[in-house]
Coordinates of N, CA and C in Angstrom, one line a residue:
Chain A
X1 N 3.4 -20.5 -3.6 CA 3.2 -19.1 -3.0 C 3.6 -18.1 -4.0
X2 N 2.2 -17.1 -5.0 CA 3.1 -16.3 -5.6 C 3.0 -15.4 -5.0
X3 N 2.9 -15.0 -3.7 CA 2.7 -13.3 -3.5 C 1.5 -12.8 -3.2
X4 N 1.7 -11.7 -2.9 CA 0.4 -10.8 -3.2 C 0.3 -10.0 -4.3
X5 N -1.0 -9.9 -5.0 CA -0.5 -9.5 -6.4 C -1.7 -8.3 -6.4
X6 N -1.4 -7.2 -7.0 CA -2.5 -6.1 -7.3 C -2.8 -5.8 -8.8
X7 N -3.9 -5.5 -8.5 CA -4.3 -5.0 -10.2 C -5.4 -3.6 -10.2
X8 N -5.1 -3.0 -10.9 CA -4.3 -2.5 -11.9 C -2.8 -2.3 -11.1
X9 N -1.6 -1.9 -12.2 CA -0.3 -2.1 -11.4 C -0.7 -0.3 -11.4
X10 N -1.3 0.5 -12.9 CA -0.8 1.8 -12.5 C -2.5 2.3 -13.2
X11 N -2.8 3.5 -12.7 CA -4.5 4.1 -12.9 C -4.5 5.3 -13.0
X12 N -5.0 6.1 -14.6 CA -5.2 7.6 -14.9 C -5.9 7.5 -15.1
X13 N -7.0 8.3 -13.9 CA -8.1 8.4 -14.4 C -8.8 10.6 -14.0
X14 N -9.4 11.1 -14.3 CA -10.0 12.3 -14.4 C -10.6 12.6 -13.1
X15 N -10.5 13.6 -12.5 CA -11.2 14.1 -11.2 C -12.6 13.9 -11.4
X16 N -12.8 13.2 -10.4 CA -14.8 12.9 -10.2 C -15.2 11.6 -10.6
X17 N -13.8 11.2 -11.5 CA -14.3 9.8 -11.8 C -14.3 8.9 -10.6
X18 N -14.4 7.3 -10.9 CA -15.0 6.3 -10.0 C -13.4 5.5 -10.0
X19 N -13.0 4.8 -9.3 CA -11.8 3.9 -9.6 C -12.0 2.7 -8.9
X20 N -11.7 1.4 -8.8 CA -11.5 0.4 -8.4 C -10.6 -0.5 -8.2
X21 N -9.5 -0.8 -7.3 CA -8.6 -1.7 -7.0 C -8.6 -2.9 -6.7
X22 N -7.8 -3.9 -7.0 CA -8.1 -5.1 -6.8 C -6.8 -5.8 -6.0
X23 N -7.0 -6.4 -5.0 CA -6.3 -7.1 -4.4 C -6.4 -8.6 -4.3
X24 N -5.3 -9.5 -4.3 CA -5.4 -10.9 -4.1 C -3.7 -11.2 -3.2
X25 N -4.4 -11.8 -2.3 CA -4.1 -12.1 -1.2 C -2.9 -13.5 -0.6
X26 N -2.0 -13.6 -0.5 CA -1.2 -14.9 -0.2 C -2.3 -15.6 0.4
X27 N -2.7 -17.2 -0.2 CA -4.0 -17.9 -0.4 C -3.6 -18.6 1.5
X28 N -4.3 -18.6 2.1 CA -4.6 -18.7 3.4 C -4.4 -17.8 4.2
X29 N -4.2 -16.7 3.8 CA -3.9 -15.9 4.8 C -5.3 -14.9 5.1
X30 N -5.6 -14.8 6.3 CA -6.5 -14.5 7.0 C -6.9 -12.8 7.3
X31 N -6.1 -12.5 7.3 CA -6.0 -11.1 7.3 C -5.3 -10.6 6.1
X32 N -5.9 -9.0 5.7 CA -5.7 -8.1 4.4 C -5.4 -6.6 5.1
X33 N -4.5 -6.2 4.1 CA -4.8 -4.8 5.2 C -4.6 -3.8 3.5
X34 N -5.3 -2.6 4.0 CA -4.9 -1.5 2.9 C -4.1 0.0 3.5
X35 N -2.8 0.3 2.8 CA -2.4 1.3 3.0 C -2.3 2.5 1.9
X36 N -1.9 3.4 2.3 CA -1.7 4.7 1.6 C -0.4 5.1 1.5
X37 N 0.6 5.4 0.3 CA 1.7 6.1 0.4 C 2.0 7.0 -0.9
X38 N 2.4 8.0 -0.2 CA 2.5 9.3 -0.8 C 3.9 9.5 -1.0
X39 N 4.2 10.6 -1.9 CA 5.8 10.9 -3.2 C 6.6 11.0 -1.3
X40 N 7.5 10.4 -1.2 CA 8.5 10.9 0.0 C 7.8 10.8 1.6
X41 N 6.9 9.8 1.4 CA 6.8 9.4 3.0 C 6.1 8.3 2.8
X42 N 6.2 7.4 3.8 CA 6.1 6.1 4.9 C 4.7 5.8 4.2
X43 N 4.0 4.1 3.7 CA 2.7 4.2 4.0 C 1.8 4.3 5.3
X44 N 0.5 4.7 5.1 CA -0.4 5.2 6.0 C -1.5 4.0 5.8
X45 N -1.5 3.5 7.0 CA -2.9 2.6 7.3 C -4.1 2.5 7.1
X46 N -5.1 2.4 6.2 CA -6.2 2.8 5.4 C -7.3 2.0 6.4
X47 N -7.2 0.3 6.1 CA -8.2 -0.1 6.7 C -7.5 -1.7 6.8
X48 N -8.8 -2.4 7.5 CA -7.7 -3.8 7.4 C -9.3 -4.8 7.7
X49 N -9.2 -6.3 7.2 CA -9.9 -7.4 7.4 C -9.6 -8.5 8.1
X50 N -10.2 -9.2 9.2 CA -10.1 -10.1 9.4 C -10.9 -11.3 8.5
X51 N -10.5 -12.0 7.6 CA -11.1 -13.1 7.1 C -12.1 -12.0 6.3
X52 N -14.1 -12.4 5.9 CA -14.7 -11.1 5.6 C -14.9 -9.5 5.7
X53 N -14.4 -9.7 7.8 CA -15.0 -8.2 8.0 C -14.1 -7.9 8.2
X54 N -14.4 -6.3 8.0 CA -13.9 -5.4 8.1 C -13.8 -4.5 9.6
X55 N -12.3 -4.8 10.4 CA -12.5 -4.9 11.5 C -11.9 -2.9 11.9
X56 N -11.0 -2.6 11.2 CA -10.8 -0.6 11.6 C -10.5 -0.4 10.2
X57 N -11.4 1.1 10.7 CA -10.8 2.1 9.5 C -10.6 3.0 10.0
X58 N -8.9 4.0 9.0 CA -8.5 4.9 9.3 C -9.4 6.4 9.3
X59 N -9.1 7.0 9.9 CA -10.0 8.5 9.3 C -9.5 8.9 8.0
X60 N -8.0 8.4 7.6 CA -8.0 8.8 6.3 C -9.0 8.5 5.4
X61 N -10.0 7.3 5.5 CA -10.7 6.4 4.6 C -12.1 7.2 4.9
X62 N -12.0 8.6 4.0 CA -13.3 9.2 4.0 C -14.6 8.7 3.3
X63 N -15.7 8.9 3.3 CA -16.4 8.6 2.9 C -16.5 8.4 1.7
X64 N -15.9 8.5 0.5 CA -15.8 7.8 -0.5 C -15.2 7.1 -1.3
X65 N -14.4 6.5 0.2 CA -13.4 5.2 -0.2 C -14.7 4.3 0.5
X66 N -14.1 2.7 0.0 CA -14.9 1.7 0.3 C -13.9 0.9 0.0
X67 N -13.8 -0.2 0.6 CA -13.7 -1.3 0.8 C -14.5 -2.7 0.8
X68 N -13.9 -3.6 0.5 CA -14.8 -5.1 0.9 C -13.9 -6.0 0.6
X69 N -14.0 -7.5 1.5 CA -13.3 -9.0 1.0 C -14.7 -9.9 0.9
X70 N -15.5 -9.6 0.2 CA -16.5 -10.4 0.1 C -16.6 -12.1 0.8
X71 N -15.5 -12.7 0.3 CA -15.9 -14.3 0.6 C -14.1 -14.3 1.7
X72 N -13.4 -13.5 2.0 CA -12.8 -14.1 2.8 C -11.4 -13.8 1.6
X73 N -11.6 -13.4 0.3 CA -10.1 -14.3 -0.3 C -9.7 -12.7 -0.8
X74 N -9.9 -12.2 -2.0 CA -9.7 -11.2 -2.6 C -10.4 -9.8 -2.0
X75 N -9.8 -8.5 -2.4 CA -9.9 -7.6 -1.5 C -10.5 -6.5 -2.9
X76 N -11.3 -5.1 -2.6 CA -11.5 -4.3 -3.7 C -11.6 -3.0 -2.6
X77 N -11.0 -1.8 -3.1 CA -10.7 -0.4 -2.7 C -11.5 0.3 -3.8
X78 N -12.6 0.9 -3.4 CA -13.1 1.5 -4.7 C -13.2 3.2 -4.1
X79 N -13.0 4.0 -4.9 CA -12.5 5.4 -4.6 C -13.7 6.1 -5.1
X80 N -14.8 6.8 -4.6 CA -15.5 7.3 -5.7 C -15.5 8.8 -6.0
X81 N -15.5 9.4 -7.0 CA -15.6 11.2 -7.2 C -14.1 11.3 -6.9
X82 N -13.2 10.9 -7.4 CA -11.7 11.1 -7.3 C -11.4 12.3 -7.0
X83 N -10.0 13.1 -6.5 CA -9.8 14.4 -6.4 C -8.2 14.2 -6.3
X84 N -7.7 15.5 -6.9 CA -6.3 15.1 -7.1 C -5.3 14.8 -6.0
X85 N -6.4 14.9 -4.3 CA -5.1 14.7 -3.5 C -5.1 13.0 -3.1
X86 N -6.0 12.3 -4.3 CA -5.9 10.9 -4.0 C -5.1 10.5 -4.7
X87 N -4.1 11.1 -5.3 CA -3.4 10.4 -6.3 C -1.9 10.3 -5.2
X88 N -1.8 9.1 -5.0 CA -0.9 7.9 -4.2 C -0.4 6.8 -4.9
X89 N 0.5 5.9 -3.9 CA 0.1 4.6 -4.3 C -0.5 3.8 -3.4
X90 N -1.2 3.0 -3.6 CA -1.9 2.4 -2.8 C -1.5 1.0 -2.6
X91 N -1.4 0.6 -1.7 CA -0.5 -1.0 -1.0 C -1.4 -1.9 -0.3
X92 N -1.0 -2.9 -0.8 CA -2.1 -4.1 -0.1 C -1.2 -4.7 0.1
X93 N -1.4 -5.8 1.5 CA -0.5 -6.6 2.5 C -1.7 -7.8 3.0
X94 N -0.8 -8.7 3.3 CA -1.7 -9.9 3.7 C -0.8 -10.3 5.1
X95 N -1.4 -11.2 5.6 CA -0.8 -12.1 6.8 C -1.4 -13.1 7.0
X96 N -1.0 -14.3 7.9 CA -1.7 -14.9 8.5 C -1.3 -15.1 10.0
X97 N -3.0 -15.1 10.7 CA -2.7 -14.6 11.8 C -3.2 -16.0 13.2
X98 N -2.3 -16.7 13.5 CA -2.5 -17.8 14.4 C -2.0 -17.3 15.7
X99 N -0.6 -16.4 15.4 CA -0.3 -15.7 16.7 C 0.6 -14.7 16.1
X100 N 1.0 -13.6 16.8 CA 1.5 -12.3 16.4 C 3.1 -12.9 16.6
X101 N 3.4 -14.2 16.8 CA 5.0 -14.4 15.8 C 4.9 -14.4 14.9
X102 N 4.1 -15.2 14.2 CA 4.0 -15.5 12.9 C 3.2 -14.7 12.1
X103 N 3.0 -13.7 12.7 CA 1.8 -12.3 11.7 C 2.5 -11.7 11.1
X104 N 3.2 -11.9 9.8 CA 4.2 -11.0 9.2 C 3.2 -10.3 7.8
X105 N 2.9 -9.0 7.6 CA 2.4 -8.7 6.7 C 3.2 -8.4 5.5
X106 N 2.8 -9.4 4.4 CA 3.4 -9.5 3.6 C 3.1 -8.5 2.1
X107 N 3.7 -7.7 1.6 CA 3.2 -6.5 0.3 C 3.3 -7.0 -0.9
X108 N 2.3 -6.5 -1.5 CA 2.2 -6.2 -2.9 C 2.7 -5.5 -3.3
X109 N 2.7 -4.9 -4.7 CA 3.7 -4.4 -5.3 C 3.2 -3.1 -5.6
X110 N 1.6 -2.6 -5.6 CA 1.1 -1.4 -5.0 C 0.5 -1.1 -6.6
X111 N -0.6 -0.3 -6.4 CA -1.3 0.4 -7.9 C -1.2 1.8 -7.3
X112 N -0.3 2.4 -8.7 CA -0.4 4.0 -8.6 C -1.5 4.7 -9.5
X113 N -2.3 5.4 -8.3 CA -3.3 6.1 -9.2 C -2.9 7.6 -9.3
X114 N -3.2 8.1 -10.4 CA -2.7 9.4 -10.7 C -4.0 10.0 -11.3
X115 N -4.9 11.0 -10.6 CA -5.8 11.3 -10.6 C -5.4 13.1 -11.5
X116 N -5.9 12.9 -12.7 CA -5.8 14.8 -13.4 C -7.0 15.6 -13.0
Chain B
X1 N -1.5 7.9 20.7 CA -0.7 7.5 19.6 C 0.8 7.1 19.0
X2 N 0.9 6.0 18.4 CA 2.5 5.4 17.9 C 2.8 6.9 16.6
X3 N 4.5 6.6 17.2 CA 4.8 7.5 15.7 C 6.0 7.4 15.5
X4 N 6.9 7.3 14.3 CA 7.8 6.7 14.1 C 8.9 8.1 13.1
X5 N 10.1 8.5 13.6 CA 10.9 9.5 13.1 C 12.4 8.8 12.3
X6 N 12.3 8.8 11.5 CA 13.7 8.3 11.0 C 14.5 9.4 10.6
X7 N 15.7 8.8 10.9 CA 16.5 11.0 11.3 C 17.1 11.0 10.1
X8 N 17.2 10.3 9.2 CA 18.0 10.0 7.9 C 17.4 9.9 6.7
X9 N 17.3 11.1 5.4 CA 16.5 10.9 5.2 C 17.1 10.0 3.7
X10 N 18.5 10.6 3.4 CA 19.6 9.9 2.5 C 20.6 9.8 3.2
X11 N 20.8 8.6 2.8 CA 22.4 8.0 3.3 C 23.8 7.5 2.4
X12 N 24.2 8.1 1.7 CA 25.0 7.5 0.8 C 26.8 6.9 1.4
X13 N 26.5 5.6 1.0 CA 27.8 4.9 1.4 C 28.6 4.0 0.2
X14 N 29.6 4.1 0.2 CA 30.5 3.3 -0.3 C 30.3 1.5 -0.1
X15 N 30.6 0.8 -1.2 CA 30.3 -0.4 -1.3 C 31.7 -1.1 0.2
X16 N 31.0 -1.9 1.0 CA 31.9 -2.6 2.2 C 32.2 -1.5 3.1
X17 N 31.8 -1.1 3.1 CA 31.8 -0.1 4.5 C 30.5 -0.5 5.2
X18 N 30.7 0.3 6.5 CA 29.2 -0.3 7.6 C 28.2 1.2 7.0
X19 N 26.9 0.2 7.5 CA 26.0 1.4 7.4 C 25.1 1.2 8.8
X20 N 24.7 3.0 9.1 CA 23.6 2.8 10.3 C 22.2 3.3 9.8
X21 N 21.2 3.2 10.2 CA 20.3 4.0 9.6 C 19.5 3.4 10.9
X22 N 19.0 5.4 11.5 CA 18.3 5.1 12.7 C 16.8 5.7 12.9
X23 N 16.4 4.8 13.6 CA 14.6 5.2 13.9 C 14.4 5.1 15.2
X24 N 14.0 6.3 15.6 CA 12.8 6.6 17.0 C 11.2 6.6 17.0
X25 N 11.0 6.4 17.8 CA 9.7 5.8 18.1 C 9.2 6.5 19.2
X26 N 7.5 6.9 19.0 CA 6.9 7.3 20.1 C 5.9 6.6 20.7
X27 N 5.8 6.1 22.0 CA 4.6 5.4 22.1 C 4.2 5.2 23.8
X28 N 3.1 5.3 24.1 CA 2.4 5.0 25.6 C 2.8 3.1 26.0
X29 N 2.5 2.7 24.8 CA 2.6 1.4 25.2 C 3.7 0.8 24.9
X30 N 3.8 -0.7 25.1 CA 4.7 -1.8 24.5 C 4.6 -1.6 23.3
X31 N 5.3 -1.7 22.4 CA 5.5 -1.9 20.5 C 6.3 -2.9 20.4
X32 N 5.7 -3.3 19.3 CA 6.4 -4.2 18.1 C 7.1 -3.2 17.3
X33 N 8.1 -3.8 16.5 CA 9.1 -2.9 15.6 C 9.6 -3.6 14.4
X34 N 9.7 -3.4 13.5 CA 9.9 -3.4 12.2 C 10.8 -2.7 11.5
X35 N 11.6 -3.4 10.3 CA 12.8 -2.7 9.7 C 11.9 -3.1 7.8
X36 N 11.4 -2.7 7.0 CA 11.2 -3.0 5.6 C 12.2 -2.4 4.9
X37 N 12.0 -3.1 3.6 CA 13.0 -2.9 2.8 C 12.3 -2.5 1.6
X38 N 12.7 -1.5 0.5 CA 11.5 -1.5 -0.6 C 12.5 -1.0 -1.7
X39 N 13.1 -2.4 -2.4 CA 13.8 -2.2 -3.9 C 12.9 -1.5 -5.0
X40 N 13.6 -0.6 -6.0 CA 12.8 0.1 -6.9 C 11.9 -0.8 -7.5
X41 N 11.2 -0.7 -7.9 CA 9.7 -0.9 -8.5 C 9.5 -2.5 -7.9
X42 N 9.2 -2.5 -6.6 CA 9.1 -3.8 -6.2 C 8.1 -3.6 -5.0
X43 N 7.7 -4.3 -4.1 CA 7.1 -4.6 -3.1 C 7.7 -4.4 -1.9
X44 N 7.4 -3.8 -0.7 CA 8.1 -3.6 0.9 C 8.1 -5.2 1.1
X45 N 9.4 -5.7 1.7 CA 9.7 -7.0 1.7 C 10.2 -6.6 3.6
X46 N 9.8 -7.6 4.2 CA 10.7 -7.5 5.8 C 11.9 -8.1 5.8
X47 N 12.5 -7.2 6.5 CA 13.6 -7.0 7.1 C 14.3 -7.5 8.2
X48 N 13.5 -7.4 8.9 CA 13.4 -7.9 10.4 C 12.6 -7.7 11.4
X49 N 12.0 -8.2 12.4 CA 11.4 -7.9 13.8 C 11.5 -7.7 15.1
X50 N 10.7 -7.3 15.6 CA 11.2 -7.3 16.9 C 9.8 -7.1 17.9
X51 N 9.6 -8.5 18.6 CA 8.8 -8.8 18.9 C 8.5 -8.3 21.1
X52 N 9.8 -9.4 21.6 CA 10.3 -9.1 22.8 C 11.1 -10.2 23.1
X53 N 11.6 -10.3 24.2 CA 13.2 -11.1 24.3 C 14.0 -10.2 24.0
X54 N 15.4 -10.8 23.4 CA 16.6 -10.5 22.9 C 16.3 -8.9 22.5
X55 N 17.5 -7.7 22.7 CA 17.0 -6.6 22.4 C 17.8 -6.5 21.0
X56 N 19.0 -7.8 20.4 CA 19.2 -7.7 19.3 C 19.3 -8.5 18.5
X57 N 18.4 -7.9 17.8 CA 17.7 -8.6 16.4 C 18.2 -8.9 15.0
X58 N 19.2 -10.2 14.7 CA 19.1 -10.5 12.9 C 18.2 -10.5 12.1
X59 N 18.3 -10.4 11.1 CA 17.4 -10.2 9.9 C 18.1 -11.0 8.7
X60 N 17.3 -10.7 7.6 CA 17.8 -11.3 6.5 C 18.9 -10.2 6.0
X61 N 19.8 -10.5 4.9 CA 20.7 -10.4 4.0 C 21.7 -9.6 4.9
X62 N 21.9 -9.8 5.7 CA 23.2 -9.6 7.1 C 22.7 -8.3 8.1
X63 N 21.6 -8.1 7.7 CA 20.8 -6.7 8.6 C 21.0 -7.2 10.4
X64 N 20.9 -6.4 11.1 CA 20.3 -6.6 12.3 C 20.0 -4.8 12.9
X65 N 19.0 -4.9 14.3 CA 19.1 -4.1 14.6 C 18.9 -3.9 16.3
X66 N 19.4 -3.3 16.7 CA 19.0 -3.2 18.0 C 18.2 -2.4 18.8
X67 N 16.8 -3.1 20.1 CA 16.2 -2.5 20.7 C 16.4 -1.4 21.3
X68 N 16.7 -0.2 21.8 CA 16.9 0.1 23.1 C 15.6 1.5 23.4
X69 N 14.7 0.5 24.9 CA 13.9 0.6 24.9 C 13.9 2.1 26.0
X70 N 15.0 2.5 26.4 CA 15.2 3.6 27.2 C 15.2 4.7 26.1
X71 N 15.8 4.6 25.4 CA 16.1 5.5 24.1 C 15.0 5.5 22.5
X72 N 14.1 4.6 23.3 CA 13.4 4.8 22.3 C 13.6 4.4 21.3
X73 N 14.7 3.8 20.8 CA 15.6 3.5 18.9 C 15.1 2.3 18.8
X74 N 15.4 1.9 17.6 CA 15.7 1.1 16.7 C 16.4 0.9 15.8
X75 N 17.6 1.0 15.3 CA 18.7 1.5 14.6 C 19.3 0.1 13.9
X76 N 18.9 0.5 12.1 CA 19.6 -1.0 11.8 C 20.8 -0.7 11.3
X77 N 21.6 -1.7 11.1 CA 22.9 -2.1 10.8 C 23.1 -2.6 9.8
X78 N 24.3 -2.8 9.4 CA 25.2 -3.6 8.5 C 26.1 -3.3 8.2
X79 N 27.3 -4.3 8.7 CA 28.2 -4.4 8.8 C 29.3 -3.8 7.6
X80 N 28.9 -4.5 6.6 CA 29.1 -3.9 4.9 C 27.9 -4.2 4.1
X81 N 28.0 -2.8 3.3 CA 26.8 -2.7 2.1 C 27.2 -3.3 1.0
X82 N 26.5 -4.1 0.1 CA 26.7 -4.0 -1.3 C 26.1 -3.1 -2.1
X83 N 26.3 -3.4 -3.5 CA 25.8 -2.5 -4.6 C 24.2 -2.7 -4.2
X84 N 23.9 -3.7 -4.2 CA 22.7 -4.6 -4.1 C 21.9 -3.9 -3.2
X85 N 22.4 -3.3 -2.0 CA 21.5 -3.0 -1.1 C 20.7 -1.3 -1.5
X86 N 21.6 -1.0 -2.1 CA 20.4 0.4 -2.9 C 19.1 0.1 -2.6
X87 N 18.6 0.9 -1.9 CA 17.1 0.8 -2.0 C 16.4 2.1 -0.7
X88 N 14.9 1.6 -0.7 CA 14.9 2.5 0.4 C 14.4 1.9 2.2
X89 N 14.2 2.2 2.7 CA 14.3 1.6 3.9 C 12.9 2.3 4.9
X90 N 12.4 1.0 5.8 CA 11.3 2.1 6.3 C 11.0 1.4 8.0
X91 N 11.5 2.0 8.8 CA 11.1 1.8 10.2 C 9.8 1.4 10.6
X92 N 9.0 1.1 11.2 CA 7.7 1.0 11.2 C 7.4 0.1 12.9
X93 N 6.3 1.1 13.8 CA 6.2 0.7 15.2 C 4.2 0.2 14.9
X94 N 4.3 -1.2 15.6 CA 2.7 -1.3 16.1 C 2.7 -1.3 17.7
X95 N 1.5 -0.9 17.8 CA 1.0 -1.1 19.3 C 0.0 -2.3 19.3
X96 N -0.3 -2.7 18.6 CA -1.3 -4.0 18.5 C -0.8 -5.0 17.8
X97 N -1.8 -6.0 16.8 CA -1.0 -6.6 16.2 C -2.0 -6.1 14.5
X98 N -1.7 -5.4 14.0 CA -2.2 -5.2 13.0 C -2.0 -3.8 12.3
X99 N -1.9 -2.7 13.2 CA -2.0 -1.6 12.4 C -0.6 -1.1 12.5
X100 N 0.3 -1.4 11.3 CA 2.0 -0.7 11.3 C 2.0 0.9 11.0
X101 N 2.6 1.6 11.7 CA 3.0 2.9 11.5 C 4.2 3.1 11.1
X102 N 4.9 3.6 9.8 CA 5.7 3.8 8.9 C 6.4 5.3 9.4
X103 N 8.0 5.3 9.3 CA 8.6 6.2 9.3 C 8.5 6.9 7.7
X104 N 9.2 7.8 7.5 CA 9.3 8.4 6.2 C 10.3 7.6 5.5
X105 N 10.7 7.2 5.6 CA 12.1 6.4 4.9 C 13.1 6.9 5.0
X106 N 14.4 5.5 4.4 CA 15.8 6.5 4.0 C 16.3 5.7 3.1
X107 N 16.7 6.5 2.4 CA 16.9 5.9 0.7 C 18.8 5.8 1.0
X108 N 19.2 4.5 1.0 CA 20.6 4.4 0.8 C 21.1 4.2 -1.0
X109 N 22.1 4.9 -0.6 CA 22.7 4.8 -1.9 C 24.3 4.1 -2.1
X110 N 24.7 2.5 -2.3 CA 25.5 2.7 -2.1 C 26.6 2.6 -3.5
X111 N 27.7 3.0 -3.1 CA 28.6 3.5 -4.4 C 29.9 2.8 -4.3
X112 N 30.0 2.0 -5.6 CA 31.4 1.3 -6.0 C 32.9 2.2 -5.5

């Protein structure tokens, strides 16, 4: 079990550009979730997967965030036309979900994007 | 809607002394509750849970916290801090099983 692991760890990129995150997931676990956390408060709930689909999204997750878990395993956050109030860090969590004792969402270590 | 208020935003304590650090919660329904932990440049690790049963709850590295569901709280403990426990701290209430709602934190600081 190594974790959940993110990539990129940290992302500068220019207002308008395109970005892409990458998540991988503690290997059986069934559920993915993406949050949002900002300099001096709590993360914020973005969107989340059961297995493929993609079962809620936040209103924070405007139209040009996206999401996908294609085959069930790894996860991607793609941001498009960046603007400086997306610059966060962004947190990916996994779980596995047989029953809500055992649903502990477990974190990654988060990619900070810092958008100029 | 759930919403989670931690009244603390820094706590600085002396090494072996107790610490409290407390969270209120808003919510129409039943919640689940949550205590994370988030060492500098590392990952939100759990803390503890609180599912239903018992209204007080152990955790890992001598944490606990208690329910109380009249008052709304969740307030974790520890008896004595180490150096070690520096970090910051984050309440967090679900009403389902999947979407966690995060307090703002509280960064303890503790001092030899």
């Amino acid at each position: 079990d190594t974790g959940v692991s993110q990539n990129p760890r940290h992302k500068i990129t220019k207002r308008g550009q395109n970005v892409t995150f990458r998540c991988d997931p503690i290997s059986e676990h069934n559920r993915l979730y993406w949050y949002r956390q900002t300099l001096g408060q709590g993360p914020e709930f973005l969107t989340y997967f059961q297995n493929e689909a993609q079962l809620e999204k936040s209103r924070l997750l405007s139209d040009r965030f996206s999401a996908e878990r294609p085959k069930g395993s790894f996860s991607t956050l793609e941001i498009q036309r960046t603007e400086q109030g997306d610059s966060a860090m962004y947190l990916c969590a996994s779980s596995f979900r047989p029953s809500i004792s055992t649903d502990t969402q477990y974190f990654g270590p988060g990619t900070r994007l810092t958008v100029l | 809607a759930q919403s989670v208020t931690q009244l603390d935003s820094q706590v600085p304590v002396f090494e072996e002394a107790p610490v409290e650090l407390r969270c209120n919660y808003s919510s129409s329904v039943s919640v689940y509750l949550f205590w994370y932990v988030q060492y500098p440049n590392q990952g939100l690790q759990l803390l503890l849970k609180y599912l239903s049963g018992s209204t007080l709850v152990k955790g890992i590295n001598g944490f606990e916290a208690e329910f109380n569901k009249s008052q709304t709280s969740f307030h974790l403990r520890k008896p004595s801090v180490h150096i070690s426990d520096t970090a910051e701290y984050f309440c967090a209430v679900s009403e389902n099983d999947y979407k966690l709602s995060f307090g703002a934190g509280t960064t303890v600081t503790v001092r030899a």
